[in-house]
Coordinates of C-alpha atoms and ligand atoms in Angstrom, one line a residue:
D1 CA -3.7 144.4 4.2
D2 CA -6.7 144.3 1.9
G3 CA -7.4 147.7 0.5
D4 CA -4.0 149.2 1.4
H5 CA -2.3 151.7 -0.9
V6 CA 1.5 151.5 -1.1
P7 CA 4.0 153.6 -3.1
A8 CA 6.0 150.6 -4.2
L9 CA 5.3 146.9 -4.2
V10 CA 7.9 144.3 -5.0
I11 CA 6.7 140.8 -6.0
G12 CA 9.3 138.3 -4.8
S13 CA 12.3 138.6 -2.5
G14 CA 15.2 137.0 -4.5
Y15 CA 18.1 138.9 -5.9
G16 CA 16.1 141.4 -8.1
G17 CA 13.5 142.0 -5.4
S18 CA 16.1 142.5 -2.7
V19 CA 18.0 145.0 -4.7
A20 CA 14.8 146.9 -5.4
A21 CA 13.8 146.8 -1.7
L22 CA 17.2 148.2 -0.6
R23 CA 17.5 151.0 -3.2
L24 CA 13.9 152.1 -3.0
T25 CA 13.8 152.3 0.8
R26 CA 17.2 154.1 0.9
A27 CA 15.7 156.6 -1.6
G28 CA 13.0 157.3 1.0
I29 CA 10.2 155.2 -0.6
A30 CA 8.1 153.0 1.6
T31 CA 8.3 149.6 0.0
A32 CA 6.2 146.4 0.5
V33 CA 7.7 143.1 -0.5
V34 CA 5.3 140.2 -1.1
E35 CA 6.8 136.7 -1.0
M36 CA 5.0 133.4 -1.6
G37 CA 7.5 131.4 0.5
M38 CA 8.0 131.4 4.2
A39 CA 10.2 133.7 6.4
W40 CA 12.8 131.2 7.3
N41 CA 13.6 132.6 10.8
T42 CA 12.1 130.1 13.2
A43 CA 13.6 126.9 14.4
G44 CA 11.7 123.7 14.2
P45 CA 11.4 121.1 17.0
D46 CA 14.9 119.9 16.2
G47 CA 16.3 123.4 17.0
K48 CA 17.1 124.0 13.4
I49 CA 15.5 126.3 10.8
F50 CA 16.5 124.1 7.8
C51 CA 16.9 120.3 7.4
D52 CA 19.9 118.8 5.8
M53 CA 20.3 116.7 2.6
L54 CA 20.8 113.4 4.3
D55 CA 17.5 113.6 6.3
P56 CA 15.0 115.7 4.3
D57 CA 11.7 116.4 6.0
R58 CA 8.7 118.6 5.1
R59 CA 10.9 121.8 5.2
S60 CA 12.8 120.6 2.2
Y61 CA 10.3 120.9 -0.7
W62 CA 7.6 123.2 -1.8
L63 CA 4.3 121.4 -1.6
R64 CA 5.4 117.9 -2.5
T65 CA 4.7 114.6 -0.8
R66 CA 7.9 113.1 -2.1
T67 CA 11.4 114.6 -2.3
D68 CA 12.6 115.3 -5.9
Q69 CA 16.4 115.3 -5.5
P70 CA 18.4 116.6 -8.4
V71 CA 20.5 113.5 -8.2
G72 CA 17.5 111.3 -7.7
Y73 CA 18.9 107.7 -7.9
F74 CA 21.7 105.7 -6.5
L75 CA 22.7 102.4 -8.1
G76 CA 19.7 103.0 -10.3
I77 CA 17.3 102.9 -7.4
D78 CA 15.0 105.9 -6.6
A79 CA 16.6 107.7 -3.7
N80 CA 13.7 109.9 -2.9
R81 CA 11.5 109.6 0.2
S82 CA 8.0 110.6 1.3
I83 CA 7.6 113.9 3.1
E84 CA 4.7 115.8 4.5
R85 CA 3.2 118.4 2.1
Y86 CA 4.4 121.8 3.3
T87 CA 5.6 125.1 2.0
G88 CA 9.2 124.0 2.0
V89 CA 12.2 126.0 0.8
L90 CA 13.1 124.3 -2.5
D91 CA 10.6 124.0 -5.4
S92 CA 11.2 121.6 -8.2
E93 CA 8.7 123.1 -10.6
R94 CA 7.8 120.5 -13.3
F95 CA 7.2 121.5 -16.8
A96 CA 6.7 119.1 -19.7
G97 CA 10.4 118.9 -20.6
I98 CA 12.3 120.2 -17.6
R99 CA 12.3 120.5 -13.8
V100 CA 13.2 124.0 -12.7
Y101 CA 14.6 124.3 -9.2
Q102 CA 13.9 127.5 -7.4
G103 CA 14.1 128.8 -3.8
R104 CA 10.9 129.7 -2.0
G105 CA 11.1 132.0 1.0
V106 CA 12.2 135.4 2.1
G107 CA 15.5 135.5 0.2
G108 CA 14.5 133.5 -2.8
G109 CA 17.2 131.5 -4.5
S110 CA 19.8 132.7 -2.0
L111 CA 18.3 130.4 0.6
V112 CA 19.0 127.2 -1.4
N113 CA 21.8 128.0 -3.8
G114 CA 25.5 127.0 -3.7
G115 CA 26.5 130.6 -3.1
M116 CA 28.9 130.7 -6.0
A117 CA 29.3 134.4 -6.9
V118 CA 30.8 134.5 -10.4
V119 CA 31.2 137.6 -12.5
P120 CA 30.5 136.8 -16.1
R121 CA 33.1 137.2 -18.9
R122 CA 33.0 140.7 -20.2
D123 CA 32.8 139.7 -23.9
Y124 CA 30.0 137.3 -23.2
L125 CA 28.0 139.9 -21.2
A126 CA 28.4 142.2 -24.2
E127 CA 27.1 139.4 -26.4
I128 CA 24.0 138.6 -24.4
L129 CA 23.1 142.1 -23.4
P130 CA 24.4 144.3 -26.2
S131 CA 22.4 147.4 -25.1
V132 CA 24.0 147.4 -21.7
D133 CA 27.1 149.5 -21.2
A134 CA 29.6 146.8 -20.2
A135 CA 32.2 149.4 -19.0
A136 CA 29.7 150.7 -16.4
M137 CA 28.8 147.2 -15.3
Y138 CA 32.3 146.2 -14.6
A139 CA 33.4 149.6 -13.1
T140 CA 30.3 150.2 -11.0
Y141 CA 27.5 147.6 -10.8
F142 CA 29.4 144.3 -10.4
P143 CA 31.6 145.8 -7.6
R144 CA 28.4 147.3 -5.9
A145 CA 26.7 143.9 -6.1
T146 CA 29.5 141.8 -4.9
A147 CA 30.2 144.2 -2.0
A148 CA 26.5 144.2 -0.9
L149 CA 26.2 140.4 -1.3
G150 CA 29.2 139.8 1.0
V151 CA 31.3 137.8 -1.6
N152 CA 34.5 136.3 -0.3
A153 CA 37.3 134.0 -1.6
V154 CA 38.7 130.8 -0.2
D155 CA 42.2 130.9 1.2
P156 CA 44.1 128.9 -1.4
A157 CA 46.6 127.5 1.1
W158 CA 43.8 126.3 3.4
F159 CA 41.9 124.9 0.4
E160 CA 44.9 122.6 -0.4
T161 CA 44.9 121.0 3.1
A162 CA 41.2 121.0 4.1
D163 CA 39.6 117.5 4.2
C164 CA 36.2 119.0 3.1
Y165 CA 37.7 120.0 -0.3
R166 CA 39.4 116.8 -1.1
Y167 CA 36.7 116.1 -3.6
A168 CA 37.4 119.4 -5.4
R169 CA 41.2 118.9 -5.4
V170 CA 40.8 115.4 -7.0
S171 CA 38.6 116.7 -9.7
R172 CA 40.7 119.8 -10.3
D173 CA 43.9 117.9 -10.5
Q174 CA 42.4 115.4 -13.0
A175 CA 41.0 118.3 -15.1
R176 CA 44.4 120.0 -15.2
A177 CA 46.2 116.7 -16.0
S178 CA 43.7 116.3 -18.9
G179 CA 44.5 119.7 -20.3
Y180 CA 41.8 122.0 -18.8
A181 CA 42.2 125.2 -16.9
T182 CA 40.5 125.5 -13.5
T183 CA 39.6 128.5 -11.4
F184 CA 38.6 129.2 -7.8
L185 CA 35.0 130.4 -7.5
P186 CA 34.1 133.2 -5.1
N187 CA 31.2 132.6 -2.7
V188 CA 28.8 134.3 -0.3
Y189 CA 29.3 131.5 2.2
D190 CA 31.7 132.8 4.9
F191 CA 34.9 130.9 4.3
G192 CA 36.2 132.0 7.7
Y193 CA 33.2 130.2 9.3
M194 CA 33.9 127.1 7.1
R195 CA 37.4 127.0 8.4
Q196 CA 36.1 126.9 12.0
E197 CA 33.7 124.2 10.9
Q198 CA 36.6 122.1 9.6
A199 CA 38.5 122.8 12.9
G200 CA 35.4 121.6 14.9
T201 CA 35.0 124.9 16.8
V202 CA 31.5 125.9 15.6
P203 CA 28.3 124.1 14.6
R204 CA 28.6 122.7 11.1
S205 CA 26.5 123.7 8.1
A206 CA 28.3 123.5 4.8
L207 CA 30.2 120.6 6.3
A208 CA 27.0 119.0 7.6
S209 CA 25.4 118.3 4.2
E210 CA 23.5 121.5 4.2
V211 CA 22.9 123.4 1.0
I212 CA 19.9 122.9 -1.3
Y213 CA 17.4 122.8 1.6
G214 CA 19.0 125.8 3.3
N215 CA 22.0 126.5 5.5
N216 CA 21.6 127.0 9.2
H217 CA 24.9 128.8 9.5
G218 CA 27.6 130.5 7.5
K219 CA 25.7 131.6 4.4
R220 CA 25.2 135.3 3.7
S221 CA 21.8 134.8 2.1
L222 CA 19.8 137.9 1.1
D223 CA 17.8 138.0 4.3
K224 CA 21.1 138.7 6.0
T225 CA 22.5 141.2 3.5
Y226 CA 20.3 143.3 1.1
L227 CA 17.0 142.7 3.0
A228 CA 18.5 143.3 6.4
A229 CA 19.9 146.6 5.2
A230 CA 16.6 147.6 3.6
A231 CA 14.8 146.7 6.9
A232 CA 17.2 149.0 8.8
T233 CA 15.8 152.0 6.9
G234 CA 12.5 151.5 8.7
R235 CA 10.7 151.8 5.3
L236 CA 10.4 148.1 4.4
T237 CA 7.6 145.6 5.1
I238 CA 7.8 142.0 4.0
T239 CA 4.7 139.9 3.7
A240 CA 5.6 136.2 3.5
Q241 CA 3.3 133.3 2.5
H242 CA 1.4 135.5 0.0
V243 CA 1.4 134.6 -3.6
V244 CA 0.5 137.3 -6.1
T245 CA -2.1 136.1 -8.6
A246 CA -3.0 139.2 -10.5
V247 CA -1.9 142.7 -11.5
A248 CA -4.2 145.0 -13.4
P249 CA -4.8 148.8 -13.7
A250 CA -6.5 150.2 -10.6
P251 CA -9.5 152.4 -11.2
A252 CA -8.2 155.0 -8.7
G253 CA -4.8 155.0 -10.6
G254 CA -1.7 152.9 -10.2
W255 CA -2.0 149.1 -10.1
A256 CA -4.2 146.7 -8.3
V257 CA -2.3 143.7 -7.0
T258 CA -4.2 140.7 -5.9
M259 CA -2.7 138.0 -3.7
N260 CA -3.6 134.8 -1.8
Q261 CA -2.4 134.2 1.7
L262 CA -1.2 130.6 1.9
A263 CA -1.4 128.1 4.6
T264 CA 1.7 125.9 5.1
T265 CA -0.3 123.1 3.4
G266 CA -0.7 125.3 0.3
G267 CA -4.3 126.2 0.7
T268 CA -5.6 129.8 0.4
V269 CA -6.4 131.4 3.8
A270 CA -7.5 134.8 2.5
T271 CA -7.4 136.9 -0.7
K272 CA -6.4 140.5 -0.6
T273 CA -6.0 143.3 -3.1
V274 CA -3.8 146.3 -2.6
R275 CA -3.1 149.3 -4.7
A276 CA 0.4 150.2 -5.6
D277 CA 1.8 153.2 -7.5
R278 CA 4.7 151.1 -8.8
V279 CA 5.1 147.4 -9.1
F280 CA 8.4 145.6 -9.4
F281 CA 8.2 142.1 -10.9
A282 CA 10.9 140.1 -9.1
A283 CA 9.3 136.7 -8.9
G284 CA 12.2 135.1 -10.8
S285 CA 12.4 134.1 -14.4
V286 CA 9.6 131.6 -14.1
G287 CA 7.4 133.5 -11.6
T288 CA 7.5 136.8 -13.4
S289 CA 7.1 135.3 -16.9
K290 CA 4.1 133.1 -15.8
L291 CA 2.4 136.0 -14.1
L292 CA 2.8 138.5 -17.0
V293 CA 1.8 135.9 -19.6
A294 CA -1.3 135.0 -17.6
M295 CA -2.2 138.7 -17.2
R296 CA -1.9 139.3 -20.9
A297 CA -3.9 136.2 -21.9
Q298 CA -6.6 137.0 -19.3
G299 CA -7.0 140.5 -20.6
R300 CA -5.9 142.2 -17.4
L301 CA -2.7 143.6 -19.1
P302 CA -3.7 142.9 -22.7
D303 CA -1.2 145.3 -24.2
L304 CA 1.9 143.7 -22.9
P305 CA 4.5 143.2 -25.7
A306 CA 4.6 139.9 -27.6
A307 CA 8.1 139.4 -26.3
V308 CA 6.8 138.8 -22.8
G309 CA 7.0 135.1 -22.2
Q310 CA 9.7 134.6 -24.9
G311 CA 13.5 133.9 -24.8
W312 CA 13.7 131.5 -21.9
G313 CA 16.7 129.3 -21.5
N314 CA 18.3 127.0 -18.9
N315 CA 21.8 128.5 -19.0
G316 CA 22.9 125.3 -20.7
N317 CA 22.8 123.3 -17.4
V318 CA 23.6 119.6 -17.5
M319 CA 24.8 117.4 -14.6
V320 CA 27.1 114.5 -14.9
A321 CA 29.2 112.2 -12.5
R322 CA 32.4 110.2 -12.9
A323 CA 33.4 107.1 -11.0
Q324 CA 36.8 107.4 -9.4
H325 CA 39.4 104.7 -8.9
L326 CA 39.5 103.2 -5.4
W327 CA 42.8 105.0 -4.7
N328 CA 41.3 108.4 -5.6
T329 CA 39.0 108.9 -2.6
T330 CA 36.7 111.9 -2.8
G331 CA 36.2 112.1 1.0
A332 CA 33.4 111.4 3.4
L333 CA 33.4 115.0 4.5
Q334 CA 32.5 117.4 1.6
S335 CA 31.8 121.1 1.8
G336 CA 28.4 121.8 0.3
M337 CA 29.8 125.0 -1.2
P338 CA 31.6 124.4 -4.4
A339 CA 35.0 126.3 -4.7
V340 CA 36.5 125.3 -8.1
G341 CA 35.3 125.3 -11.7
I342 CA 36.7 123.9 -14.9
D343 CA 36.9 126.7 -17.4
N344 CA 36.7 125.6 -21.0
W345 CA 34.5 128.5 -22.1
A346 CA 37.1 129.7 -24.7
D347 CA 36.7 126.5 -26.7
P348 CA 34.7 127.6 -29.8
A349 CA 33.7 124.0 -30.5
G350 CA 31.6 123.9 -27.3
P351 CA 32.1 126.4 -24.4
V352 CA 31.8 124.7 -21.0
F353 CA 32.1 126.2 -17.5
A354 CA 31.7 123.3 -15.1
E355 CA 31.5 123.6 -11.3
I356 CA 33.0 120.8 -9.3
A357 CA 30.0 119.9 -7.2
P358 CA 29.9 118.2 -3.8
F359 CA 28.3 114.8 -3.3
P360 CA 27.8 115.3 0.5
A361 CA 26.6 111.8 1.4
G362 CA 28.6 111.6 4.6
T363 CA 30.4 108.5 3.4
E364 CA 33.1 107.7 0.8
L365 CA 31.5 107.1 -2.6
W366 CA 34.3 107.7 -5.1
I367 CA 32.0 110.0 -7.0
S368 CA 33.0 113.2 -8.8
L369 CA 29.9 115.3 -9.6
Y370 CA 29.7 118.3 -11.9
L371 CA 27.2 120.9 -12.9
A372 CA 28.1 122.1 -16.4
I373 CA 27.1 125.5 -17.8
T374 CA 27.2 125.5 -21.6
K375 CA 26.3 127.7 -24.4
N376 CA 23.0 126.1 -25.5
P377 CA 21.4 128.3 -28.1
N378 CA 17.9 126.8 -27.7
R379 CA 15.1 128.8 -26.2
A380 CA 11.5 128.2 -25.1
Q381 CA 8.4 130.2 -24.4
F382 CA 5.8 130.4 -21.7
A383 CA 2.3 129.8 -23.0
Y384 CA -1.1 130.2 -21.4
D385 CA -3.5 127.3 -21.3
S386 CA -7.0 128.7 -21.2
A387 CA -8.5 125.3 -20.3
T388 CA -6.6 125.0 -17.1
G389 CA -5.8 128.6 -16.4
T390 CA -2.1 127.7 -16.0
V391 CA 1.1 128.7 -17.8
G392 CA 3.3 126.1 -19.3
L393 CA 6.8 126.2 -20.8
T394 CA 7.4 124.8 -24.3
W395 CA 11.0 123.5 -23.5
R396 CA 11.5 119.9 -24.6
T397 CA 14.2 117.8 -23.0
A398 CA 15.8 117.2 -26.4
Q399 CA 16.5 120.9 -26.6
N400 CA 19.3 120.3 -24.1
Q401 CA 21.3 118.1 -26.5
P402 CA 23.8 120.9 -27.3
A403 CA 24.5 121.1 -23.6
V404 CA 25.1 117.3 -23.3
A405 CA 27.3 117.4 -26.5
A406 CA 29.5 120.2 -25.2
A407 CA 29.9 118.6 -21.7
K408 CA 30.5 115.2 -23.2
R409 CA 33.6 116.5 -25.1
V410 CA 35.1 117.7 -21.9
F411 CA 34.3 114.8 -19.7
D412 CA 35.1 112.2 -22.3
T413 CA 38.5 113.7 -22.6
I414 CA 39.0 113.7 -18.8
N415 CA 37.7 110.1 -18.6
K416 CA 40.0 109.0 -21.3
A417 CA 43.1 110.7 -19.8
Q418 CA 42.2 109.4 -16.3
V419 CA 41.0 105.9 -17.4
T420 CA 37.7 106.5 -15.6
V421 CA 34.1 106.1 -16.6
Y422 CA 30.8 107.9 -16.1
R423 CA 28.4 106.9 -13.3
S424 CA 25.2 105.9 -15.1
D425 CA 23.1 105.1 -12.0
L426 CA 22.5 108.6 -10.5
F427 CA 20.0 110.3 -12.9
G428 CA 18.0 107.2 -13.7
V429 CA 18.7 103.6 -14.8
N430 CA 21.5 103.7 -17.3
K431 CA 21.3 107.4 -17.6
V432 CA 24.6 109.3 -17.7
W433 CA 23.3 112.9 -18.1
G434 CA 21.2 114.9 -15.8
D435 CA 19.7 116.8 -18.7
D436 CA 16.1 117.4 -17.6
L437 CA 16.7 119.9 -14.8
T438 CA 18.0 123.4 -14.3
Y439 CA 19.2 125.5 -11.4
H440 CA 19.5 128.5 -13.6
P441 CA 16.2 129.6 -15.3
L442 CA 16.8 132.8 -17.2
G443 CA 14.7 134.9 -19.5
G444 CA 11.1 135.2 -20.4
C445 CA 11.0 139.0 -20.2
V446 CA 14.2 139.9 -21.9
L447 CA 15.7 143.4 -21.4
G448 CA 15.4 145.5 -24.5
R449 CA 12.7 143.2 -26.0
A450 CA 9.9 142.6 -23.5
T451 CA 11.0 145.7 -21.6
D452 CA 12.9 148.8 -22.4
D453 CA 16.6 149.0 -21.6
Y454 CA 16.0 149.4 -17.9
G455 CA 13.2 146.9 -17.3
R456 CA 10.2 149.2 -17.8
L457 CA 7.3 147.5 -19.3
P458 CA 6.4 149.7 -22.3
G459 CA 3.0 151.4 -22.3
H460 CA 2.6 150.5 -18.6
P461 CA 4.0 153.3 -16.5
G462 CA 5.0 152.1 -13.1
L463 CA 5.4 148.4 -14.0
Y464 CA 9.0 147.1 -14.0
V465 CA 10.8 143.8 -14.3
I466 CA 13.9 143.4 -12.2
D467 CA 14.9 139.8 -11.9
G468 CA 16.5 136.9 -13.9
S469 CA 13.7 137.0 -16.5
L470 CA 15.6 140.0 -18.0
I471 CA 18.6 137.9 -19.0
P472 CA 18.2 136.1 -22.4
G473 CA 18.6 132.5 -21.3
S474 CA 22.3 132.4 -20.6
T475 CA 25.1 134.1 -18.6
G476 CA 27.9 131.5 -19.2
V477 CA 28.4 131.4 -15.4
N478 CA 26.3 130.9 -12.3
P479 CA 23.8 133.8 -12.7
F480 CA 23.0 135.6 -9.4
V481 CA 25.8 138.1 -9.5
T482 CA 24.7 139.1 -13.0
I483 CA 21.1 139.4 -11.9
T484 CA 22.1 141.5 -8.9
A485 CA 24.4 143.8 -10.8
L486 CA 21.8 144.4 -13.6
A487 CA 19.1 145.1 -11.0
E488 CA 21.5 147.6 -9.4
R489 CA 22.0 149.3 -12.8
N490 CA 18.3 149.4 -13.6
I491 CA 17.0 150.6 -10.2
E492 CA 19.5 153.4 -10.1
R493 CA 18.2 154.8 -13.4
I494 CA 14.5 154.2 -12.4
I495 CA 14.9 156.0 -9.1
A496 CA 16.7 158.9 -10.8
T497 CA 14.3 159.4 -13.6
D498 CA 10.9 157.9 -12.7
L499 CA 10.8 158.4 -8.9
A500 CA 12.6 161.7 -8.5
Ligands
LIG1 P1 14.6 134.2 -7.2 O1 14.1 132.9 -7.7 O2 15.8 134.2 -6.4 O3 13.5 134.9 -6.4 C1 12.1 135.0 -6.8 C2 11.2 135.0 -5.6 O4 9.9 135.3 -5.9 C3 11.2 133.6 -4.9 O5 11.4 133.8 -3.5 C4 9.8 133.1 -5.1 O6 9.2 132.3 -4.1 C5 9.0 134.4 -5.3 N1 7.8 134.3 -6.1 C6 7.6 133.7 -7.3 N2 6.4 133.9 -7.7 C7 5.7 134.7 -6.8 C8 4.4 135.2 -6.8 N3 3.5 135.0 -7.8 N4 4.1 135.9 -5.7 C9 5.0 136.1 -4.6 N5 6.2 135.6 -4.7 C10 6.6 134.9 -5.8 N6 23.3 130.9 -8.8 C11 24.5 131.3 -8.6 O7 24.9 132.4 -9.1 N7 25.4 130.6 -7.9 C12 25.1 129.4 -7.3 O8 25.9 128.8 -6.6 C13 23.8 128.9 -7.6 N8 23.4 127.7 -7.1 C14 22.1 127.3 -7.2 C15 21.6 126.1 -6.5 C16 20.3 125.8 -6.5 C17 19.8 124.5 -5.9 C18 19.3 126.6 -7.2 C19 17.9 126.3 -7.2 C20 19.8 127.8 -7.8 C21 21.1 128.1 -7.8 N9 21.6 129.3 -8.4 C22 22.9 129.7 -8.3 C23 20.6 130.2 -9.2 C24 20.2 131.4 -8.4 O9 19.7 131.1 -7.1 C25 19.1 132.1 -9.2 O10 19.6 132.5 -10.5 C26 18.5 133.4 -8.5 O11 18.0 133.1 -7.3 C27 17.5 134.0 -9.4 O12 17.2 135.3 -8.8 P2 15.9 136.1 -9.1 O13 15.9 137.3 -8.4 O14 15.7 136.1 -10.6 O15 14.7 135.1 -8.6

């Protein structure tokens, strides 16, 4: 409440925020989490918490009057529809050159993501985060993260027979026949539950076209793992539908955190300021970077390092789809949780790690969809616009050309070997590459540059960054396991040295 004083305040409830919440509360510290999105725990009139991808309603998008699907076209026609403006679960935040998809709600990205829980390659982690002891990460923090996240693996024998993974087998077999290695992807979706979905013994979720607007069953999202464990300590409070707008030194010591309580239509209901001894920025790569850049420009935290707001990247994301031959059906039933990736990362001419993505339209479409992660070296910065009081991102769509080029090498090879072609009707009219969007915003407050080697903001005792903004633009794989493990590493040190 307005005027409260708390020992620790966490801004945002995604991976970084949830790790902070669990470890702080377990260390005996009362912790307040402030989250701009809703607490997704109440069913709507249809008996469901979340809507599916075939019939999106107001629950789907964050404050939009029209859906903004990542695959936005079909046969070149805009496939989006009008919705009621509401604080829905998926944000497609539009900057000049890119749409950045993010989860909004208690659990952050874990509510909307594909659940793929991939540990990065060790040599690549050492390359992107040279100041981090890789041995300790792989011995201690990755295992700690994957255990707490509830990561599990698909049963390979079941995978080979399940209808819902026909799409993945077709793409996998063609990739292999074209000379590429493939790999199973661990996931936080309960594969035991999915098996029962396939068998028809439980309500369907991953098999009912649920994923990017939330899963009603089966998914071990953060509200069910880290945050539930933190709540069990009795020391956690979560305040949903409150957006933090300012952080500045408090006259009485510590930090004054100002927030707006939001109505579901997006308007401000009330403004509150609380005082916190310690503040953990866990608003995600975009949220944390925007907030800190604005605070520096507005003179509230004028001495933040110049590196705050720099080093942002899209993890080299690019989407693409291939048209299959009529005899290669991809299946009307497709699990929303990807289970296989094409691993061509070792190729020095253009590393690519591509997930075989579902196209869960509920009908046979002969489409093979991919989300490719590439090693795009381009980076962008967040910049404050004093005229509008908003923070923009300098990324230009053309900066994603290296990603397109790397993915094109792989999929041209597959198309040639399989005598197939690209779909050019799904990302626009005559547009093969989904190159103007990312699911993996990373960087903006890079570890060891904007912060010290554990996420402390230099010169600002008690301010910490603990989310994807610490990672310099790329992980080479889907990022949430890296974000979680790095947060585990950093919070352990912070609790031991700063909070003891
Ligand atoms: P995250 O974005 O999770 O959390 C930040 C939270 O802070 C959000 O809840 C936000 O609402 C809140 N917030 C922001 N600003 C605020 C403010 N000013 N005040 C209060 N709250 C604020 N990754 C992966 O590894 N495997 C996968 O399969 C996928 N799939 C995938 C699909 C889709 C559709 C998306 C959008 C993303 C993925 N990802 C993914 C990416 C993954 O979800 C992402 O990397 C993490 O959620 C990032 O974790 P963070 O903790 O950095 O922020």
